[in-house]
Every structure is written in C-alpha cells, then in structure tokens.
mmCIF file of C-alpha atoms in Angstrom:
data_model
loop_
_atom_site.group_PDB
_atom_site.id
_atom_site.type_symbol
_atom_site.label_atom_id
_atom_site.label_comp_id
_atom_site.label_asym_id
_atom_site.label_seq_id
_atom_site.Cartn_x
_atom_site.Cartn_y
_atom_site.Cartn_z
ATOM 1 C CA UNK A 492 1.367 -21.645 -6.141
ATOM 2 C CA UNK A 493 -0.928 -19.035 -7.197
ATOM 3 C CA UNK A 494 0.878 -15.571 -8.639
ATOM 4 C CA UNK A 495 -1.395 -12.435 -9.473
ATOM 5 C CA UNK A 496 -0.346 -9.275 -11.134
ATOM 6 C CA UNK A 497 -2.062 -6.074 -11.446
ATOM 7 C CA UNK A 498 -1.097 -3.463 -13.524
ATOM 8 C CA UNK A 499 -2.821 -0.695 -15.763
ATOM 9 C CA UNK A 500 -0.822 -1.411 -18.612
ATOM 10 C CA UNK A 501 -1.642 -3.889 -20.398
ATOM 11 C CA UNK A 502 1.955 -3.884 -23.010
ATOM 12 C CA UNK A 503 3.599 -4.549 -19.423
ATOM 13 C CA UNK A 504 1.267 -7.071 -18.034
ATOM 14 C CA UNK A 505 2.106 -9.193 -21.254
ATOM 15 C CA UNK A 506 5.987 -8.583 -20.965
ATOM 16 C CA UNK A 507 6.092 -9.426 -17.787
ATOM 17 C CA UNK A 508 4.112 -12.822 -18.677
ATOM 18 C CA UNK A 509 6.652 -13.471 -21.407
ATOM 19 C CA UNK A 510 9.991 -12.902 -19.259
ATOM 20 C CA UNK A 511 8.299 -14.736 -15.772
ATOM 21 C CA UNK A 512 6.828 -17.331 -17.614
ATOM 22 C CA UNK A 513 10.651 -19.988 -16.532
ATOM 23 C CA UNK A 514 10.027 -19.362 -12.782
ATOM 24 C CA UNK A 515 6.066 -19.872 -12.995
ATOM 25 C CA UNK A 516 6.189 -23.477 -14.188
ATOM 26 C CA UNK A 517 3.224 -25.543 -12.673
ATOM 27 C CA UNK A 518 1.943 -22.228 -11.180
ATOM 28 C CA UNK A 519 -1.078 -20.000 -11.696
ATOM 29 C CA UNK A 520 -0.250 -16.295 -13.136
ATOM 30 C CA UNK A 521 -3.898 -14.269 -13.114
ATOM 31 C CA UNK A 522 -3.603 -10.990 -14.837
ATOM 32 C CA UNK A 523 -6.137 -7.936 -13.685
ATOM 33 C CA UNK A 524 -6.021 -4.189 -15.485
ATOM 34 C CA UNK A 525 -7.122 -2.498 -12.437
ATOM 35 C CA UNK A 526 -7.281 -2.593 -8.878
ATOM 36 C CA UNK A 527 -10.928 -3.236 -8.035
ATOM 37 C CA UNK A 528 -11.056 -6.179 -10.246
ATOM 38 C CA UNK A 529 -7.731 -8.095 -8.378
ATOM 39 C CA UNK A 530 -10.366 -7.046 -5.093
ATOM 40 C CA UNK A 531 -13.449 -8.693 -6.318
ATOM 41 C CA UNK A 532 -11.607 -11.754 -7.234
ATOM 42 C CA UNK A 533 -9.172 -11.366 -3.902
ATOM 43 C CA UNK A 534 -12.334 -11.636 -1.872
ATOM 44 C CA UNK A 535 -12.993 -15.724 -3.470
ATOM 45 C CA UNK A 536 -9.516 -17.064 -4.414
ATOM 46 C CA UNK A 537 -5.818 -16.114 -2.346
ATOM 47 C CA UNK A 538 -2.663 -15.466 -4.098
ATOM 48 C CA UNK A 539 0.674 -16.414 -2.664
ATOM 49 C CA UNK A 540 2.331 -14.180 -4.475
ATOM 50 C CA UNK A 541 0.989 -10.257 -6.301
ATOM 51 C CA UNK A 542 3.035 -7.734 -8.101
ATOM 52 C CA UNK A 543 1.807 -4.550 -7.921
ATOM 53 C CA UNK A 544 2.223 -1.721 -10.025
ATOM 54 C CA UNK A 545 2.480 1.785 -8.208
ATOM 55 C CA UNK A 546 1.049 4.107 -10.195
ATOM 56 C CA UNK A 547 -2.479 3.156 -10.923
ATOM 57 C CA UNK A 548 -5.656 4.996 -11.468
ATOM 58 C CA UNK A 549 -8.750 4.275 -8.757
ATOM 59 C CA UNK A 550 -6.291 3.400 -6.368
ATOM 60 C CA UNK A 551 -2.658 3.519 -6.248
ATOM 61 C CA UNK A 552 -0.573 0.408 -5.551
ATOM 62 C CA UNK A 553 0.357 1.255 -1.947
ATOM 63 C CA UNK A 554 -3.341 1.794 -0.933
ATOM 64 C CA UNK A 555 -4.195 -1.778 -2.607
ATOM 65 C CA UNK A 556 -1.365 -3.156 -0.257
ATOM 66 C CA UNK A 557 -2.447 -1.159 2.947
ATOM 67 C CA UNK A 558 -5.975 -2.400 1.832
ATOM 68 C CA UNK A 559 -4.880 -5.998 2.241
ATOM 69 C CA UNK A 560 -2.987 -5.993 4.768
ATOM 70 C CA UNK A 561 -6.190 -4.352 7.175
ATOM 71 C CA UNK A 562 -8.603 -6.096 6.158
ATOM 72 C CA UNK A 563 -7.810 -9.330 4.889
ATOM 73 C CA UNK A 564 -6.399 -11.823 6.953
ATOM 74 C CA UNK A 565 -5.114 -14.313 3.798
ATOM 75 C CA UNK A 566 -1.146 -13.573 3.539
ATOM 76 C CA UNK A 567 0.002 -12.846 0.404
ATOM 77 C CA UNK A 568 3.753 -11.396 -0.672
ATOM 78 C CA UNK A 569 4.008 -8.071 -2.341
ATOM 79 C CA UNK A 570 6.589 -7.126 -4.938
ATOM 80 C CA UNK A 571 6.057 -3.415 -6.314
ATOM 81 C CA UNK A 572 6.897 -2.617 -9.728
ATOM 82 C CA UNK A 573 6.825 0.704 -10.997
ATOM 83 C CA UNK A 574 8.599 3.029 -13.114
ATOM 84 C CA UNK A 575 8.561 5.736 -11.011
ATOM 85 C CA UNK A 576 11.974 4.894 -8.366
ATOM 86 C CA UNK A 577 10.788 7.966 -6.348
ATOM 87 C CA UNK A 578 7.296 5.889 -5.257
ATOM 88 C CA UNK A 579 9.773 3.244 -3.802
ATOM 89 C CA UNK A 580 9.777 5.842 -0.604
ATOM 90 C CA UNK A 581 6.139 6.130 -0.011
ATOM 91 C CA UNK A 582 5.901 2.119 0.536
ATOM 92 C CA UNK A 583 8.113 2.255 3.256
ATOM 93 C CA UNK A 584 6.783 0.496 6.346
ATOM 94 C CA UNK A 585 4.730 -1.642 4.437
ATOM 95 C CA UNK A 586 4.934 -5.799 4.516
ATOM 96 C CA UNK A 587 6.431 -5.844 1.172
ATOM 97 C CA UNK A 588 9.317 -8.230 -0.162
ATOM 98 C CA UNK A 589 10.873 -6.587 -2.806
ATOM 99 C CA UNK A 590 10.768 -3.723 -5.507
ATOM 100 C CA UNK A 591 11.102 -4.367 -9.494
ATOM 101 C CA UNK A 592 12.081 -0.934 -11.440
ATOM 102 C CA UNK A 593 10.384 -1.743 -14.959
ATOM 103 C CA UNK A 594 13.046 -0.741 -17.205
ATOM 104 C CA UNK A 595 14.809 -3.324 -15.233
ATOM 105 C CA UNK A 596 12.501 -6.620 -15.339
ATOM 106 C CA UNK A 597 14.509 -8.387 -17.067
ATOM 107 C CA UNK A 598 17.979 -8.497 -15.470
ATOM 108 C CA UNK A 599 16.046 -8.476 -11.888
ATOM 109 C CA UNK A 600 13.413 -10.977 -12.112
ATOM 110 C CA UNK A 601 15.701 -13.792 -10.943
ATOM 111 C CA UNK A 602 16.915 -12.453 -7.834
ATOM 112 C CA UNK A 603 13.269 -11.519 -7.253
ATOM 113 C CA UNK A 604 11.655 -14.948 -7.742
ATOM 114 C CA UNK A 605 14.710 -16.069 -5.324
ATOM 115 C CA UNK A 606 13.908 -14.207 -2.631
ATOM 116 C CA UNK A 607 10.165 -15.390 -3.041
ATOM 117 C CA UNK A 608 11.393 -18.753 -3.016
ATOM 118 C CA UNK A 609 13.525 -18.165 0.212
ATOM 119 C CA UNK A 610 10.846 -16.357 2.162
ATOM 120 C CA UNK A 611 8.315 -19.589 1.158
ATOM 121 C CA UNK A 612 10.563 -21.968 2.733
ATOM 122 C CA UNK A 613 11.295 -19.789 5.944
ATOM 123 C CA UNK A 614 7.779 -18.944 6.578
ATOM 124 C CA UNK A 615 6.444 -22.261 5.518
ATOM 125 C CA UNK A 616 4.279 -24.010 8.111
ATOM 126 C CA UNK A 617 4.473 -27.809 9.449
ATOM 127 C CA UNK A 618 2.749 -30.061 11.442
ATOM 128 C CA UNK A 619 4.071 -31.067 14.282
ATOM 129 C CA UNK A 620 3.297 -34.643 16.614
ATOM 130 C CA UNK A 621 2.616 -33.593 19.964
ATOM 131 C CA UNK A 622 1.582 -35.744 23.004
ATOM 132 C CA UNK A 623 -2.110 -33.822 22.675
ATOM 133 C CA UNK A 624 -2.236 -34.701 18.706
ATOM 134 C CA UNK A 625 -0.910 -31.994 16.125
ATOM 135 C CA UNK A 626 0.405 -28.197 16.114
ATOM 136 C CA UNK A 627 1.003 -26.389 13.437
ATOM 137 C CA UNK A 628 4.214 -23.918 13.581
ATOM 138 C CA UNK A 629 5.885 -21.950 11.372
ATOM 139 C CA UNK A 630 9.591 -23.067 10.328
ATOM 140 C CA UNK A 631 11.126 -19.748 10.967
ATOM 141 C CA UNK A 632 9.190 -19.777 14.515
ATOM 142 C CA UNK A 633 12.101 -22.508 15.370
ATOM 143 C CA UNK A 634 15.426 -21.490 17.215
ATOM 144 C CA UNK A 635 16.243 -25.208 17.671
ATOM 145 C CA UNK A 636 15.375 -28.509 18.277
ATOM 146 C CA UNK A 637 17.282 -30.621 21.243
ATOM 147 C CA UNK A 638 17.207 -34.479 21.714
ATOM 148 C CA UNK A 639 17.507 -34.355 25.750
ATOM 149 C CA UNK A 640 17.204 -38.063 26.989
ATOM 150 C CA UNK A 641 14.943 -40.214 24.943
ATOM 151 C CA UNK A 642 12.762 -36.894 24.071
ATOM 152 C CA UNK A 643 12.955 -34.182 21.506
ATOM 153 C CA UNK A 644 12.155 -30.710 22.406
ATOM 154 C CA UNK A 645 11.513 -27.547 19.936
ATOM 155 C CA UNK A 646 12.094 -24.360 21.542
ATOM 156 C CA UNK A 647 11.024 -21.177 19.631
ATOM 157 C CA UNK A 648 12.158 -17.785 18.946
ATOM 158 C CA UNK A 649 9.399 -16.354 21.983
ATOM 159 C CA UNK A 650 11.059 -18.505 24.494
ATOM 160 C CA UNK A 651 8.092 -21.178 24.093
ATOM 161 C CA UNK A 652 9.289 -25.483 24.759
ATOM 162 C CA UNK A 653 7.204 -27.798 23.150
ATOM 163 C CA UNK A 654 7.767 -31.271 23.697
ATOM 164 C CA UNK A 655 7.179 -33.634 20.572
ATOM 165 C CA UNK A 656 6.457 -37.223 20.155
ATOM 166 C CA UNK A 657 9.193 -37.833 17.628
ATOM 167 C CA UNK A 658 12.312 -39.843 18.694
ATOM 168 C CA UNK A 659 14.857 -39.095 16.473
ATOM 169 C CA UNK A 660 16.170 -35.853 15.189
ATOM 170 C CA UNK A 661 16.514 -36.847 11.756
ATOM 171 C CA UNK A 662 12.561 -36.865 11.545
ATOM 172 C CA UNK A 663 12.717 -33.146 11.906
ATOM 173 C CA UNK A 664 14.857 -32.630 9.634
ATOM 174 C CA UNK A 665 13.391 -34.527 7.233
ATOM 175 C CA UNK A 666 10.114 -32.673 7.863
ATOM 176 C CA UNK A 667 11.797 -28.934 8.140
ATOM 177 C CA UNK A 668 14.203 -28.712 4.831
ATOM 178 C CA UNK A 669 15.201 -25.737 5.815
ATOM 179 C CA UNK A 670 18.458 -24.513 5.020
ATOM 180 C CA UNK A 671 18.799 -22.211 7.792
ATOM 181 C CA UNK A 672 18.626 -25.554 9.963
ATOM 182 C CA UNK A 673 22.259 -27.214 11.231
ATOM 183 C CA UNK A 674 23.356 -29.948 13.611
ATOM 184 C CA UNK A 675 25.769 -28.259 15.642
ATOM 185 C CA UNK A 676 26.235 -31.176 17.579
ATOM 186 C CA UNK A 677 24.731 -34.508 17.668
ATOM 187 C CA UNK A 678 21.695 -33.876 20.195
ATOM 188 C CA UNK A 679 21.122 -30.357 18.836
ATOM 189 C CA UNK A 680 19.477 -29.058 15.410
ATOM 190 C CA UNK A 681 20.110 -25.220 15.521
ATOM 191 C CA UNK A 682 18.495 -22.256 13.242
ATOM 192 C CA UNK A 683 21.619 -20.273 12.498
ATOM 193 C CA UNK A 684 19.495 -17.555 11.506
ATOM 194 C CA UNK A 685 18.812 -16.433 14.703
ATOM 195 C CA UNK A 686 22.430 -16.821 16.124
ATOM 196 C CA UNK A 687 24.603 -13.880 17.137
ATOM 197 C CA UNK A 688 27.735 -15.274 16.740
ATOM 198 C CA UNK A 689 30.045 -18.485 16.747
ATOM 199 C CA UNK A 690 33.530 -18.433 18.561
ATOM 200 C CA UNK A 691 35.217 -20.453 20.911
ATOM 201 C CA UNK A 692 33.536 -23.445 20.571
ATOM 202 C CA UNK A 693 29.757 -22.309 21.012
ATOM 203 C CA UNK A 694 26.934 -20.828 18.988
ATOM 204 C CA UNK A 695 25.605 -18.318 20.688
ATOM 205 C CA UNK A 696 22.019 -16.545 20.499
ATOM 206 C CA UNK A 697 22.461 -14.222 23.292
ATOM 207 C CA UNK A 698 25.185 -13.529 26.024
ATOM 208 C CA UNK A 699 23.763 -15.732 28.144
ATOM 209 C CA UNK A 700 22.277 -18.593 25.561
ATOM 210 C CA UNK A 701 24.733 -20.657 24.117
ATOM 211 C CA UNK A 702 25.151 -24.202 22.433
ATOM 212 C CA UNK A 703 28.083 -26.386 22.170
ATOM 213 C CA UNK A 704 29.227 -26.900 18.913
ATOM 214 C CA UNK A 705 31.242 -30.429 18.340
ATOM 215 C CA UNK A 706 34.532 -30.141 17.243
ATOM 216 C CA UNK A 707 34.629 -31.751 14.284
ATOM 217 C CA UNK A 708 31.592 -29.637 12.727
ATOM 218 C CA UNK A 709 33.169 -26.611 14.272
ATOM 219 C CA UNK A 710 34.384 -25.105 10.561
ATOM 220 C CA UNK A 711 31.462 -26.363 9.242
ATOM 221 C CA UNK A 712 28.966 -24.719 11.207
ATOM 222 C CA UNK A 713 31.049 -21.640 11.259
ATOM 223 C CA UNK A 714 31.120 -21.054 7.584
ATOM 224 C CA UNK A 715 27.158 -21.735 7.290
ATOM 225 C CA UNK A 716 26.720 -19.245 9.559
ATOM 226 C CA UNK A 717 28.400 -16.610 7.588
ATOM 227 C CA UNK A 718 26.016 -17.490 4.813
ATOM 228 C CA UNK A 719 23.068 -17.773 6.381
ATOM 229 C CA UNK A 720 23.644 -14.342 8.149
ATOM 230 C CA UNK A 721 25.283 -12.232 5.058
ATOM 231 C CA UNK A 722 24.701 -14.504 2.156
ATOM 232 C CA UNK A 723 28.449 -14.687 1.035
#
C-alpha cells in the first residue's frame, strides 16, 4: 500500500507522520509541501491512499481532488484534512472517504484508517475462473453467489449472471473474504450489504427478489445483517 500526503505545512506533515506511523506498517507514506509536486510525481507512481489538506496555496485541496478525479484514471481514496470545518462544505459531491479536523488527528485517525481498510476490502478486485478463461470483478460488484445443480453462478448488483468454473462454494469464499459475504443457506452465498430486509424466513433485496434463509442460520443471518447495514 502506497499512502501520500500533501500539505503546506510542514510542522503538520511531520505530526501526522509521527501519530500514523501504527497503521502504516509495511506501507509507503510520501510526503509533498505543495500541490504541483504530489502532480509531477502522481503522473509516474499511484497512491492508494492521499490526505489532502484544504487550504493550500497554488491550488486548493478540492481543485487537486477535482483534478484527479478528471483526468486521471488511477483510483486513489481521498481523506481531507483541514483546519478550517467550514471548507468541509465546498467538497461536497466529491469522491472523497472521509474528513480529518486537525486539532483532532489524534483521537480520529483510527476510525479513519478503519474506514480505509473497509472500503479496500469492499472495492477490492478478484479474479474469477470462467469457462472463456479469467474476469476480473470487483467484490462489492457481487449480490450473491448460488450453487444451482453441479454449477456456481455469481449474479451482480446490475442484474448481470456469470457462470464460473468453480464447483464448490467454499472456493469463493475462500477467494472473496469479505465480511459483507453470508451463507444464508447451503446453496446460496449472499452480500447482506445490498439486502433490504430479513423477515419471515427470507432475505430480501427487493419486493420481488428474495432468498430463503435456512432455519437454523435464521438468527444468525439476521443479526449480521443489522451490522452490516448500521454497524451496531
């Protein structure tokens, strides 16, 4: 993992080095004074991860970000940090993942560097065995994957079925390690973060899309979905 901050204060950039440095173990942190200079290098080596200071002289932080974001195609996950709370508003709109109020670094760096991690492993990709070779997907492009007969289907969130080569479920699940993923029932591995509800048996994704849920895994399932869908 490659991290980049950029930042026009120096005294900050080194704080923030000092009180990061747990959660970067057997990363990369690269450290740039000024916007153009995070450009140049942005142009030969991608960053998973930048913080981005606001308020910055030659151009501001939300520029940099619109910058990236139109004409760049590398992803790359913002976090903002500023001083200023009222800049929060003008990055609005923007593809960013979270916002760090300086004063506050320290007591909201964790839950930061959490939801980096959680957002890595959603929006990781995979390769996937298909009866033409290999596709890559996107975990989070799932909505589930369903043993029917002696084959194994994935069927994603834009109503596309792709039929794999695998022939057991557990090798999906092996490959995904998601922890959005669930068997609901034995034939049926199902994202639960893009159910509606569960009652009455079933876990539904839609009024009209439902999947049994075995009765023993009922409570089970029921509970995971209340903390995959509001994280209590």
């Amino acid at each position: 993992m490659r991290y980049a901050i950029v930042d026009d204060d120096q005294t900050f950039i080194e704080y923030f080095c000092d009180v990061s440095k747990v959660y970067l173990k057997d990363c990369t942190l690269d450290c740039f004074n000024t916007p153009l200079s995070f450009l140049e290098a942005f142009t030969k080596q991608a960053y998973d991860v930048l913080f981005l200071d606001i308020d910055m002289p030659q151009i501001d932080g939300i520029s940099l970000a619109n910058k990236l974001n139109e004409r760049y195609e590398k992803e790359c996950i913002v976090v903002f940090v500023t001083n200023k709370k009222e800049l929060v508003y003008d990055a609005y709109g923007l593809n960013v993942l979270s916002f760090i109020y300086k004063p506050q670094l320290e007591t909201k760096i964790s839950d930061v560097f959490e939801k980096i991690y959680n957002f890595q492993e959603i929006h990781k990709g995979v390769l996937i065995d298909v009866p033409a070779g290999k596709i890559k997907l996107k975990v989070h492009e799932i909505q589930k994957i369903e043993k029917i007969g002696r084959k194994i289907y994935m069927f994603l969130q834009n109503g596309e079925t792709i039929l794999t080569k695998y022939t057991t479920l557990s090798q999906i699940e092996d490959m995904i390690q998601n922890t959005n993923f669930m068997y609901v029932n034995r034939s049926v591995i199902a994202n639960l973060s893009y159910a509606k509800s569960v009652r009455k048996g079933y876990l539904y994704y839609s009024d009209d899309e439902k999947v049994e849920i075995s009765r023993g895994r009922f409570n089970d399932v029921k509970n995971k979905f209340i903390f995959v869908k509001y994280k209590v």
